[in-house]
Amino acid sequence: MSDIDQSDSLEAALLPNEYEKRDNRPTDLSRVSRIRNAFFKTSAILWFLLTTLAALKILLQPLPSSLSKKTIQLEEDISLNVPEFPKTITQFQSVSGYTIDPLNTTAEEETAMVKLWSELMPAGRGFILPNGSVESLAPGIWETDRDEYNWAISTFHQLHCVYLLMEGYNKAVRNQPSMQKHISHCSEYLRKTIMCHADTTLEGRNPTAIERSGTISGDGANRVCKNYWDVFEWAQERRRSHFKMIG
């Protein structure tokens, strides 16, 4: 055998035979395919787990039990201890008698004004004992004589604060002492309440004004309102005392 033939034989011996070539190629491809499939399966499982955890986090977000029962409307009790009251369209009109000129009034006029304000406050001043859950409410006010906690309906608290601000103004004009701490509380409380309600009613000038450039009074504006006296009666029927005073 020539040197060339021997060299070819050695080279051929070092190369894989035809069977090995056919066997190895699909083996390599299968390995890559298995790795790729495993990667996609792992990715899919991870995606599913992450999505499930995210969904569970949203679904299990702690909420007061009352909120899961219905959609709470603006200016309503979230604990559902106070019922919904029907709403109506009401046109604002100024009513005399609820304010006075502190430097130009009689004792009788001032007494009559206080009486008008007092008639807006139900017996019990809007304090009630809820029948349902209170888990979503702020801590109640302890009533020692009845050994129980009470809560106040906001609208009567607001009226009380408006009256105190007016009373504080009248006293300041007369150089009389006033409850400054209470007035500060009421000012801040009403600020937060007004911003919470964010009333978007569009208002114009007073309909009785002659000048077209008159100031905004609120009179003549049609507003969505609850029937105040329905709330008044409901609170009075559930009162925890007979105490009645606006201030």
JSON list of N, CA and C in Angstrom, two decimals, residues 56-102:
[
{"chain": "A", "resi": 56, "resn": "LEU", "atom": "N", "xyz": [-54.34, 37.60, 43.22]},
{"chain": "A", "resi": 56, "resn": "LEU", "atom": "CA", "xyz": [-54.72, 37.32, 44.60]},
{"chain": "A", "resi": 56, "resn": "LEU", "atom": "C", "xyz": [-54.47, 38.52, 45.50]},
{"chain": "A", "resi": 57, "resn": "LYS", "atom": "N", "xyz": [-53.38, 39.24, 45.24]},
{"chain": "A", "resi": 57, "resn": "LYS", "atom": "CA", "xyz": [-53.07, 40.42, 46.05]},
{"chain": "A", "resi": 57, "resn": "LYS", "atom": "C", "xyz": [-54.18, 41.46, 45.93]},
{"chain": "A", "resi": 58, "resn": "ILE", "atom": "N", "xyz": [-54.71, 41.62, 44.70]},
{"chain": "A", "resi": 58, "resn": "ILE", "atom": "CA", "xyz": [-55.79, 42.59, 44.49]},
{"chain": "A", "resi": 58, "resn": "ILE", "atom": "C", "xyz": [-57.08, 42.09, 45.14]},
{"chain": "A", "resi": 59, "resn": "LEU", "atom": "N", "xyz": [-57.39, 40.81, 44.93]},
{"chain": "A", "resi": 59, "resn": "LEU", "atom": "CA", "xyz": [-58.65, 40.27, 45.44]},
{"chain": "A", "resi": 59, "resn": "LEU", "atom": "C", "xyz": [-58.68, 40.20, 46.96]},
{"chain": "A", "resi": 60, "resn": "LEU", "atom": "N", "xyz": [-57.51, 39.96, 47.57]},
{"chain": "A", "resi": 60, "resn": "LEU", "atom": "CA", "xyz": [-57.45, 39.81, 49.02]},
{"chain": "A", "resi": 60, "resn": "LEU", "atom": "C", "xyz": [-57.11, 41.10, 49.73]},
{"chain": "A", "resi": 61, "resn": "GLN", "atom": "N", "xyz": [-57.11, 42.21, 49.01]},
{"chain": "A", "resi": 61, "resn": "GLN", "atom": "CA", "xyz": [-56.83, 43.51, 49.64]},
{"chain": "A", "resi": 61, "resn": "GLN", "atom": "C", "xyz": [-57.85, 43.73, 50.76]},
{"chain": "A", "resi": 62, "resn": "PRO", "atom": "N", "xyz": [-57.38, 44.02, 51.99]},
{"chain": "A", "resi": 62, "resn": "PRO", "atom": "CA", "xyz": [-58.34, 44.18, 53.08]},
{"chain": "A", "resi": 62, "resn": "PRO", "atom": "C", "xyz": [-59.25, 45.38, 52.89]},
{"chain": "A", "resi": 63, "resn": "LEU", "atom": "N", "xyz": [-60.55, 45.15, 52.96]},
{"chain": "A", "resi": 63, "resn": "LEU", "atom": "CA", "xyz": [-61.55, 46.21, 52.85]},
{"chain": "A", "resi": 63, "resn": "LEU", "atom": "C", "xyz": [-62.60, 45.99, 53.93]},
{"chain": "A", "resi": 64, "resn": "PRO", "atom": "N", "xyz": [-63.21, 47.05, 54.41]},
{"chain": "A", "resi": 64, "resn": "PRO", "atom": "CA", "xyz": [-64.34, 46.86, 55.32]},
{"chain": "A", "resi": 64, "resn": "PRO", "atom": "C", "xyz": [-65.39, 45.98, 54.66]},
{"chain": "A", "resi": 65, "resn": "SER", "atom": "N", "xyz": [-65.99, 45.10, 55.45]},
{"chain": "A", "resi": 65, "resn": "SER", "atom": "CA", "xyz": [-66.94, 44.16, 54.86]},
{"chain": "A", "resi": 65, "resn": "SER", "atom": "C", "xyz": [-68.09, 44.87, 54.17]},
{"chain": "A", "resi": 66, "resn": "SER", "atom": "N", "xyz": [-68.45, 46.06, 54.66]},
{"chain": "A", "resi": 66, "resn": "SER", "atom": "CA", "xyz": [-69.57, 46.78, 54.06]},
{"chain": "A", "resi": 66, "resn": "SER", "atom": "C", "xyz": [-69.27, 47.22, 52.64]},
{"chain": "A", "resi": 67, "resn": "LEU", "atom": "N", "xyz": [-68.00, 47.51, 52.36]},
{"chain": "A", "resi": 67, "resn": "LEU", "atom": "CA", "xyz": [-67.65, 48.02, 51.03]},
{"chain": "A", "resi": 67, "resn": "LEU", "atom": "C", "xyz": [-67.78, 46.95, 49.96]},
{"chain": "A", "resi": 68, "resn": "SER", "atom": "N", "xyz": [-67.73, 45.68, 50.37]},
{"chain": "A", "resi": 68, "resn": "SER", "atom": "CA", "xyz": [-67.84, 44.61, 49.39]},
{"chain": "A", "resi": 68, "resn": "SER", "atom": "C", "xyz": [-69.28, 44.35, 48.98]},
{"chain": "A", "resi": 69, "resn": "LYS", "atom": "N", "xyz": [-70.22, 44.98, 49.65]},
{"chain": "A", "resi": 69, "resn": "LYS", "atom": "CA", "xyz": [-71.63, 44.70, 49.39]},
{"chain": "A", "resi": 69, "resn": "LYS", "atom": "C", "xyz": [-72.25, 45.65, 48.36]},
{"chain": "A", "resi": 70, "resn": "LYS", "atom": "N", "xyz": [-71.74, 46.86, 48.26]},
{"chain": "A", "resi": 70, "resn": "LYS", "atom": "CA", "xyz": [-72.34, 47.82, 47.35]},
{"chain": "A", "resi": 70, "resn": "LYS", "atom": "C", "xyz": [-71.34, 48.93, 47.06]},
{"chain": "A", "resi": 71, "resn": "THR", "atom": "N", "xyz": [-71.69, 49.74, 46.08]},
{"chain": "A", "resi": 71, "resn": "THR", "atom": "CA", "xyz": [-70.87, 50.90, 45.78]},
{"chain": "A", "resi": 71, "resn": "THR", "atom": "C", "xyz": [-71.36, 52.06, 46.62]},
{"chain": "A", "resi": 72, "resn": "ILE", "atom": "N", "xyz": [-70.45, 52.64, 47.40]},
{"chain": "A", "resi": 72, "resn": "ILE", "atom": "CA", "xyz": [-70.82, 53.74, 48.28]},
{"chain": "A", "resi": 72, "resn": "ILE", "atom": "C", "xyz": [-70.89, 55.03, 47.48]},
{"chain": "A", "resi": 73, "resn": "GLN", "atom": "N", "xyz": [-71.95, 55.79, 47.70]},
{"chain": "A", "resi": 73, "resn": "GLN", "atom": "CA", "xyz": [-72.14, 57.06, 47.02]},
{"chain": "A", "resi": 73, "resn": "GLN", "atom": "C", "xyz": [-71.52, 58.19, 47.84]},
{"chain": "A", "resi": 74, "resn": "LEU", "atom": "N", "xyz": [-71.34, 59.33, 47.18]},
{"chain": "A", "resi": 74, "resn": "LEU", "atom": "CA", "xyz": [-70.80, 60.51, 47.84]},
{"chain": "A", "resi": 74, "resn": "LEU", "atom": "C", "xyz": [-71.70, 60.92, 49.00]},
{"chain": "A", "resi": 75, "resn": "GLU", "atom": "N", "xyz": [-71.07, 61.31, 50.11]},
{"chain": "A", "resi": 75, "resn": "GLU", "atom": "CA", "xyz": [-71.78, 61.82, 51.29]},
{"chain": "A", "resi": 75, "resn": "GLU", "atom": "C", "xyz": [-72.67, 60.75, 51.92]},
{"chain": "A", "resi": 76, "resn": "GLU", "atom": "N", "xyz": [-72.20, 59.50, 51.91]},
{"chain": "A", "resi": 76, "resn": "GLU", "atom": "CA", "xyz": [-72.95, 58.44, 52.56]},
{"chain": "A", "resi": 76, "resn": "GLU", "atom": "C", "xyz": [-72.05, 57.69, 53.52]},
{"chain": "A", "resi": 77, "resn": "ASP", "atom": "N", "xyz": [-72.67, 57.00, 54.46]},
{"chain": "A", "resi": 77, "resn": "ASP", "atom": "CA", "xyz": [-71.95, 56.24, 55.48]},
{"chain": "A", "resi": 77, "resn": "ASP", "atom": "C", "xyz": [-71.44, 54.92, 54.89]},
{"chain": "A", "resi": 78, "resn": "ILE", "atom": "N", "xyz": [-70.13, 54.69, 54.98]},
{"chain": "A", "resi": 78, "resn": "ILE", "atom": "CA", "xyz": [-69.57, 53.49, 54.36]},
{"chain": "A", "resi": 78, "resn": "ILE", "atom": "C", "xyz": [-69.85, 52.23, 55.17]},
{"chain": "A", "resi": 79, "resn": "SER", "atom": "N", "xyz": [-70.26, 52.37, 56.42]},
{"chain": "A", "resi": 79, "resn": "SER", "atom": "CA", "xyz": [-70.55, 51.17, 57.23]},
{"chain": "A", "resi": 79, "resn": "SER", "atom": "C", "xyz": [-71.96, 50.63, 56.97]},
{"chain": "A", "resi": 80, "resn": "LEU", "atom": "N", "xyz": [-72.75, 51.38, 56.22]},
{"chain": "A", "resi": 80, "resn": "LEU", "atom": "CA", "xyz": [-74.13, 51.00, 55.87]},
{"chain": "A", "resi": 80, "resn": "LEU", "atom": "C", "xyz": [-75.07, 50.99, 57.08]},
{"chain": "A", "resi": 81, "resn": "ASN", "atom": "N", "xyz": [-74.67, 51.66, 58.16]},
{"chain": "A", "resi": 81, "resn": "ASN", "atom": "CA", "xyz": [-75.57, 51.80, 59.30]},
{"chain": "A", "resi": 81, "resn": "ASN", "atom": "C", "xyz": [-76.64, 52.86, 59.05]},
{"chain": "A", "resi": 82, "resn": "VAL", "atom": "N", "xyz": [-76.33, 53.79, 58.16]},
{"chain": "A", "resi": 82, "resn": "VAL", "atom": "CA", "xyz": [-77.29, 54.85, 57.80]},
{"chain": "A", "resi": 82, "resn": "VAL", "atom": "C", "xyz": [-77.81, 54.54, 56.40]},
{"chain": "A", "resi": 83, "resn": "PRO", "atom": "N", "xyz": [-79.11, 54.53, 56.19]},
{"chain": "A", "resi": 83, "resn": "PRO", "atom": "CA", "xyz": [-79.65, 54.17, 54.88]},
{"chain": "A", "resi": 83, "resn": "PRO", "atom": "C", "xyz": [-79.43, 55.25, 53.84]},
{"chain": "A", "resi": 84, "resn": "GLU", "atom": "N", "xyz": [-79.66, 54.90, 52.59]},
{"chain": "A", "resi": 84, "resn": "GLU", "atom": "CA", "xyz": [-79.65, 55.90, 51.53]},
{"chain": "A", "resi": 84, "resn": "GLU", "atom": "C", "xyz": [-80.93, 56.74, 51.62]},
{"chain": "A", "resi": 85, "resn": "PHE", "atom": "N", "xyz": [-80.79, 58.00, 51.30]},
{"chain": "A", "resi": 85, "resn": "PHE", "atom": "CA", "xyz": [-81.95, 58.89, 51.28]},
{"chain": "A", "resi": 85, "resn": "PHE", "atom": "C", "xyz": [-82.16, 59.38, 49.86]},
{"chain": "A", "resi": 86, "resn": "PRO", "atom": "N", "xyz": [-83.42, 59.52, 49.44]},
{"chain": "A", "resi": 86, "resn": "PRO", "atom": "CA", "xyz": [-83.68, 59.96, 48.06]},
{"chain": "A", "resi": 86, "resn": "PRO", "atom": "C", "xyz": [-83.13, 61.36, 47.81]},
{"chain": "A", "resi": 87, "resn": "LYS", "atom": "N", "xyz": [-82.75, 61.59, 46.56]},
{"chain": "A", "resi": 87, "resn": "LYS", "atom": "CA", "xyz": [-82.20, 62.88, 46.16]},
{"chain": "A", "resi": 87, "resn": "LYS", "atom": "C", "xyz": [-83.19, 63.61, 45.26]},
{"chain": "A", "resi": 88, "resn": "THR", "atom": "N", "xyz": [-83.19, 64.92, 45.37]},
{"chain": "A", "resi": 88, "resn": "THR", "atom": "CA", "xyz": [-84.08, 65.75, 44.56]},
{"chain": "A", "resi": 88, "resn": "THR", "atom": "C", "xyz": [-83.31, 66.95, 44.03]},
{"chain": "A", "resi": 89, "resn": "ILE", "atom": "N", "xyz": [-83.87, 67.60, 43.02]},
{"chain": "A", "resi": 89, "resn": "ILE", "atom": "CA", "xyz": [-83.31, 68.85, 42.51]},
{"chain": "A", "resi": 89, "resn": "ILE", "atom": "C", "xyz": [-83.93, 69.99, 43.31]},
{"chain": "A", "resi": 90, "resn": "THR", "atom": "N", "xyz": [-83.08, 70.77, 43.96]},
{"chain": "A", "resi": 90, "resn": "THR", "atom": "CA", "xyz": [-83.54, 71.87, 44.80]},
{"chain": "A", "resi": 90, "resn": "THR", "atom": "C", "xyz": [-82.90, 73.17, 44.34]},
{"chain": "A", "resi": 91, "resn": "GLN", "atom": "N", "xyz": [-83.71, 74.20, 44.20]},
{"chain": "A", "resi": 91, "resn": "GLN", "atom": "CA", "xyz": [-83.17, 75.51, 43.81]},
{"chain": "A", "resi": 91, "resn": "GLN", "atom": "C", "xyz": [-82.89, 76.33, 45.07]},
{"chain": "A", "resi": 92, "resn": "PHE", "atom": "N", "xyz": [-81.65, 76.82, 45.17]},
{"chain": "A", "resi": 92, "resn": "PHE", "atom": "CA", "xyz": [-81.27, 77.61, 46.33]},
{"chain": "A", "resi": 92, "resn": "PHE", "atom": "C", "xyz": [-81.93, 78.99, 46.31]},
{"chain": "A", "resi": 93, "resn": "GLN", "atom": "N", "xyz": [-82.45, 79.38, 47.46]},
{"chain": "A", "resi": 93, "resn": "GLN", "atom": "CA", "xyz": [-82.99, 80.72, 47.66]},
{"chain": "A", "resi": 93, "resn": "GLN", "atom": "C", "xyz": [-82.60, 81.18, 49.06]},
{"chain": "A", "resi": 94, "resn": "SER", "atom": "N", "xyz": [-82.20, 82.43, 49.18]},
{"chain": "A", "resi": 94, "resn": "SER", "atom": "CA", "xyz": [-81.82, 82.96, 50.49]},
{"chain": "A", "resi": 94, "resn": "SER", "atom": "C", "xyz": [-83.03, 83.02, 51.41]},
{"chain": "A", "resi": 95, "resn": "VAL", "atom": "N", "xyz": [-82.80, 82.70, 52.68]},
{"chain": "A", "resi": 95, "resn": "VAL", "atom": "CA", "xyz": [-83.85, 82.75, 53.70]},
{"chain": "A", "resi": 95, "resn": "VAL", "atom": "C", "xyz": [-83.37, 83.68, 54.80]},
{"chain": "A", "resi": 96, "resn": "SER", "atom": "N", "xyz": [-84.16, 84.64, 55.14]},
{"chain": "A", "resi": 96, "resn": "SER", "atom": "CA", "xyz": [-83.76, 85.61, 56.18]},
{"chain": "A", "resi": 96, "resn": "SER", "atom": "C", "xyz": [-83.97, 85.02, 57.56]},
{"chain": "A", "resi": 97, "resn": "GLY", "atom": "N", "xyz": [-83.27, 85.57, 58.53]},
{"chain": "A", "resi": 97, "resn": "GLY", "atom": "CA", "xyz": [-83.46, 85.19, 59.93]},
{"chain": "A", "resi": 97, "resn": "GLY", "atom": "C", "xyz": [-82.34, 84.35, 60.51]},
{"chain": "A", "resi": 98, "resn": "TYR", "atom": "N", "xyz": [-81.50, 83.75, 59.64]},
{"chain": "A", "resi": 98, "resn": "TYR", "atom": "CA", "xyz": [-80.43, 82.89, 60.14]},
{"chain": "A", "resi": 98, "resn": "TYR", "atom": "C", "xyz": [-79.14, 83.67, 60.44]},
{"chain": "A", "resi": 99, "resn": "THR", "atom": "N", "xyz": [-79.11, 84.94, 60.13]},
{"chain": "A", "resi": 99, "resn": "THR", "atom": "CA", "xyz": [-77.96, 85.79, 60.45]},
{"chain": "A", "resi": 99, "resn": "THR", "atom": "C", "xyz": [-78.47, 87.13, 60.99]},
{"chain": "A", "resi": 100, "resn": "ILE", "atom": "N", "xyz": [-77.59, 87.81, 61.70]},
{"chain": "A", "resi": 100, "resn": "ILE", "atom": "CA", "xyz": [-77.92, 89.12, 62.24]},
{"chain": "A", "resi": 100, "resn": "ILE", "atom": "C", "xyz": [-76.73, 90.05, 62.02]},
{"chain": "A", "resi": 101, "resn": "ASP", "atom": "N", "xyz": [-76.98, 91.33, 62.15]},
{"chain": "A", "resi": 101, "resn": "ASP", "atom": "CA", "xyz": [-75.91, 92.32, 62.21]},
{"chain": "A", "resi": 101, "resn": "ASP", "atom": "C", "xyz": [-75.54, 92.46, 63.68]},
{"chain": "A", "resi": 102, "resn": "PRO", "atom": "N", "xyz": [-74.40, 91.94, 64.09]},
{"chain": "A", "resi": 102, "resn": "PRO", "atom": "CA", "xyz": [-74.09, 91.90, 65.52]},
{"chain": "A", "resi": 102, "resn": "PRO", "atom": "C", "xyz": [-74.01, 93.27, 66.18]}
]
